Amino acid sequence: MTRGARFREAVLDGYDVSTPADRELVEECARLLDLVDELHADVKANGRTSVGSQGQPVQSPALVALQSARGELRMSLRALGLPPLPPLESE
């Protein structure tokens, strides 16, 4: 079971998520959690930098996407009134 699926199950079992908007936010959080895990694995495997078009080191596109997904996740959790999630184990 993915972290997103565990999150969905825990929130639906433990919180009042009665409106369609709140249920959609829970689903979005679950998707974002799974995306964060995938992107984190990519950054861990391939590093935080890659080579740019001019041969210069640049931030990994996966790292940029990871930062964006985390920001979206924080906003969605806040909109639901839920506490922030703890960082990933390797951080």
PDB file of C-alpha atoms in Angstrom:
ATOM      1  CA  MET A   1       0.000   0.000   0.000  1.00  0.00           C
ATOM      2  CA  THR A   2       1.404   3.385  -0.973  1.00  0.00           C
ATOM      3  CA  ARG A   3       1.834   6.249   1.446  1.00  0.00           C
ATOM      4  CA  GLY A   4      -0.972   8.063  -0.366  1.00  0.00           C
ATOM      5  CA  ALA A   5      -3.334   5.119   0.096  1.00  0.00           C
ATOM      6  CA  ARG A   6      -2.426   4.859   3.796  1.00  0.00           C
ATOM      7  CA  PHE A   7      -3.025   8.596   4.186  1.00  0.00           C
ATOM      8  CA  ARG A   8      -6.408   8.378   2.442  1.00  0.00           C
ATOM      9  CA  GLU A   9      -7.487   5.482   4.641  1.00  0.00           C
ATOM     10  CA  ALA A  10      -6.335   7.162   7.867  1.00  0.00           C
ATOM     11  CA  VAL A  11      -8.009  10.484   7.056  1.00  0.00           C
ATOM     12  CA  LEU A  12     -11.294   8.971   5.908  1.00  0.00           C
ATOM     13  CA  ASP A  13     -11.393   6.779   9.038  1.00  0.00           C
ATOM     14  CA  GLY A  14     -10.285   9.431  11.522  1.00  0.00           C
ATOM     15  CA  TYR A  15     -11.635  12.789  10.345  1.00  0.00           C
ATOM     16  CA  ASP A  16     -14.954  14.258   9.296  1.00  0.00           C
ATOM     17  CA  VAL A  17     -14.582  14.495   5.532  1.00  0.00           C
ATOM     18  CA  SER A  18     -18.217  14.820   4.613  1.00  0.00           C
ATOM     19  CA  THR A  19     -18.232  17.356   1.793  1.00  0.00           C
ATOM     20  CA  PRO A  20     -17.349  16.472  -1.803  1.00  0.00           C
ATOM     21  CA  ALA A  21     -14.767  19.276  -1.793  1.00  0.00           C
ATOM     22  CA  ASP A  22     -13.028  17.834   1.259  1.00  0.00           C
ATOM     23  CA  ARG A  23     -13.084  14.326  -0.200  1.00  0.00           C
ATOM     24  CA  GLU A  24     -11.506  15.671  -3.399  1.00  0.00           C
ATOM     25  CA  LEU A  25      -8.808  17.389  -1.336  1.00  0.00           C
ATOM     26  CA  VAL A  26      -8.078  14.097   0.448  1.00  0.00           C
ATOM     27  CA  GLU A  27      -7.721  12.391  -2.948  1.00  0.00           C
ATOM     28  CA  GLU A  28      -5.435  15.184  -4.147  1.00  0.00           C
ATOM     29  CA  CYS A  29      -3.280  14.833  -1.030  1.00  0.00           C
ATOM     30  CA  ALA A  30      -3.039  11.079  -1.606  1.00  0.00           C
ATOM     31  CA  ARG A  31      -1.964  11.623  -5.233  1.00  0.00           C
ATOM     32  CA  LEU A  32       0.547  14.265  -4.191  1.00  0.00           C
ATOM     33  CA  LEU A  33       2.013  11.997  -1.508  1.00  0.00           C
ATOM     34  CA  ASP A  34       2.590   9.269  -4.067  1.00  0.00           C
ATOM     35  CA  LEU A  35       4.105  11.799  -6.476  1.00  0.00           C
ATOM     36  CA  VAL A  36       6.388  13.172  -3.742  1.00  0.00           C
ATOM     37  CA  ASP A  37       7.596   9.645  -2.993  1.00  0.00           C
ATOM     38  CA  GLU A  38       8.291   8.937  -6.682  1.00  0.00           C
ATOM     39  CA  LEU A  39      10.138  12.219  -7.171  1.00  0.00           C
ATOM     40  CA  HIS A  40      12.096  11.744  -3.957  1.00  0.00           C
ATOM     41  CA  ALA A  41      13.217   8.315  -5.146  1.00  0.00           C
ATOM     42  CA  ASP A  42      14.293   9.828  -8.478  1.00  0.00           C
ATOM     43  CA  VAL A  43      16.325  12.572  -6.788  1.00  0.00           C
ATOM     44  CA  LYS A  44      17.872  10.049  -4.411  1.00  0.00           C
ATOM     45  CA  ALA A  45      18.862   7.771  -7.314  1.00  0.00           C
ATOM     46  CA  ASN A  46      19.987  10.444  -9.790  1.00  0.00           C
ATOM     47  CA  GLY A  47      21.158  13.339  -7.616  1.00  0.00           C
ATOM     48  CA  ARG A  48      20.076  16.905  -7.052  1.00  0.00           C
ATOM     49  CA  THR A  49      21.737  18.279 -10.176  1.00  0.00           C
ATOM     50  CA  SER A  50      21.857  17.468 -13.839  1.00  0.00           C
ATOM     51  CA  VAL A  51      23.690  18.921 -16.822  1.00  0.00           C
ATOM     52  CA  GLY A  52      22.147  21.946 -18.502  1.00  0.00           C
ATOM     53  CA  SER A  53      22.079  22.729 -22.219  1.00  0.00           C
ATOM     54  CA  GLN A  54      25.394  24.608 -21.968  1.00  0.00           C
ATOM     55  CA  GLY A  55      27.054  21.851 -19.957  1.00  0.00           C
ATOM     56  CA  GLN A  56      26.566  23.691 -16.669  1.00  0.00           C
ATOM     57  CA  PRO A  57      25.200  22.030 -13.540  1.00  0.00           C
ATOM     58  CA  VAL A  58      21.522  22.812 -12.980  1.00  0.00           C
ATOM     59  CA  GLN A  59      18.936  21.692 -10.472  1.00  0.00           C
ATOM     60  CA  SER A  60      17.453  18.341 -11.336  1.00  0.00           C
ATOM     61  CA  PRO A  61      14.006  18.690 -12.942  1.00  0.00           C
ATOM     62  CA  ALA A  62      12.799  16.052 -10.474  1.00  0.00           C
ATOM     63  CA  LEU A  63      14.007  18.201  -7.564  1.00  0.00           C
ATOM     64  CA  VAL A  64      12.123  21.224  -8.924  1.00  0.00           C
ATOM     65  CA  ALA A  65       8.970  19.114  -9.342  1.00  0.00           C
ATOM     66  CA  LEU A  66       9.461  17.667  -5.839  1.00  0.00           C
ATOM     67  CA  GLN A  67       9.609  21.131  -4.294  1.00  0.00           C
ATOM     68  CA  SER A  68       6.465  22.144  -6.165  1.00  0.00           C
ATOM     69  CA  ALA A  69       4.558  18.996  -5.177  1.00  0.00           C
ATOM     70  CA  ARG A  70       5.503  19.483  -1.529  1.00  0.00           C
ATOM     71  CA  GLY A  71       4.195  23.047  -1.638  1.00  0.00           C
ATOM     72  CA  GLU A  72       0.905  21.908  -3.157  1.00  0.00           C
ATOM     73  CA  LEU A  73       0.639  19.157  -0.544  1.00  0.00           C
ATOM     74  CA  ARG A  74       1.203  21.626   2.303  1.00  0.00           C
ATOM     75  CA  MET A  75      -1.529  23.910   0.947  1.00  0.00           C
ATOM     76  CA  SER A  76      -3.970  21.021   0.529  1.00  0.00           C
ATOM     77  CA  LEU A  77      -3.310  19.728   4.047  1.00  0.00           C
ATOM     78  CA  ARG A  78      -3.805  23.233   5.426  1.00  0.00           C
ATOM     79  CA  ALA A  79      -7.090  23.584   3.494  1.00  0.00           C
ATOM     80  CA  LEU A  80      -8.293  20.371   5.141  1.00  0.00           C
ATOM     81  CA  GLY A  81      -7.190  21.597   8.576  1.00  0.00           C
ATOM     82  CA  LEU A  82      -4.724  18.717   8.931  1.00  0.00           C
ATOM     83  CA  PRO A  83      -1.241  18.979  10.450  1.00  0.00           C
ATOM     84  CA  PRO A  84       1.806  18.860   8.180  1.00  0.00           C
ATOM     85  CA  LEU A  85       3.255  15.435   7.515  1.00  0.00           C
ATOM     86  CA  PRO A  86       6.647  14.500   8.966  1.00  0.00           C
ATOM     87  CA  PRO A  87       9.599  14.657   6.557  1.00  0.00           C
ATOM     88  CA  LEU A  88      10.725  11.606   4.640  1.00  0.00           C
ATOM     89  CA  GLU A  89      13.090   9.332   6.539  1.00  0.00           C
ATOM     90  CA  SER A  90      16.175  10.267   4.522  1.00  0.00           C
ATOM     91  CA  GLU A  91      15.765  14.017   5.019  1.00  0.00           C
TER      92      GLU A  91
END
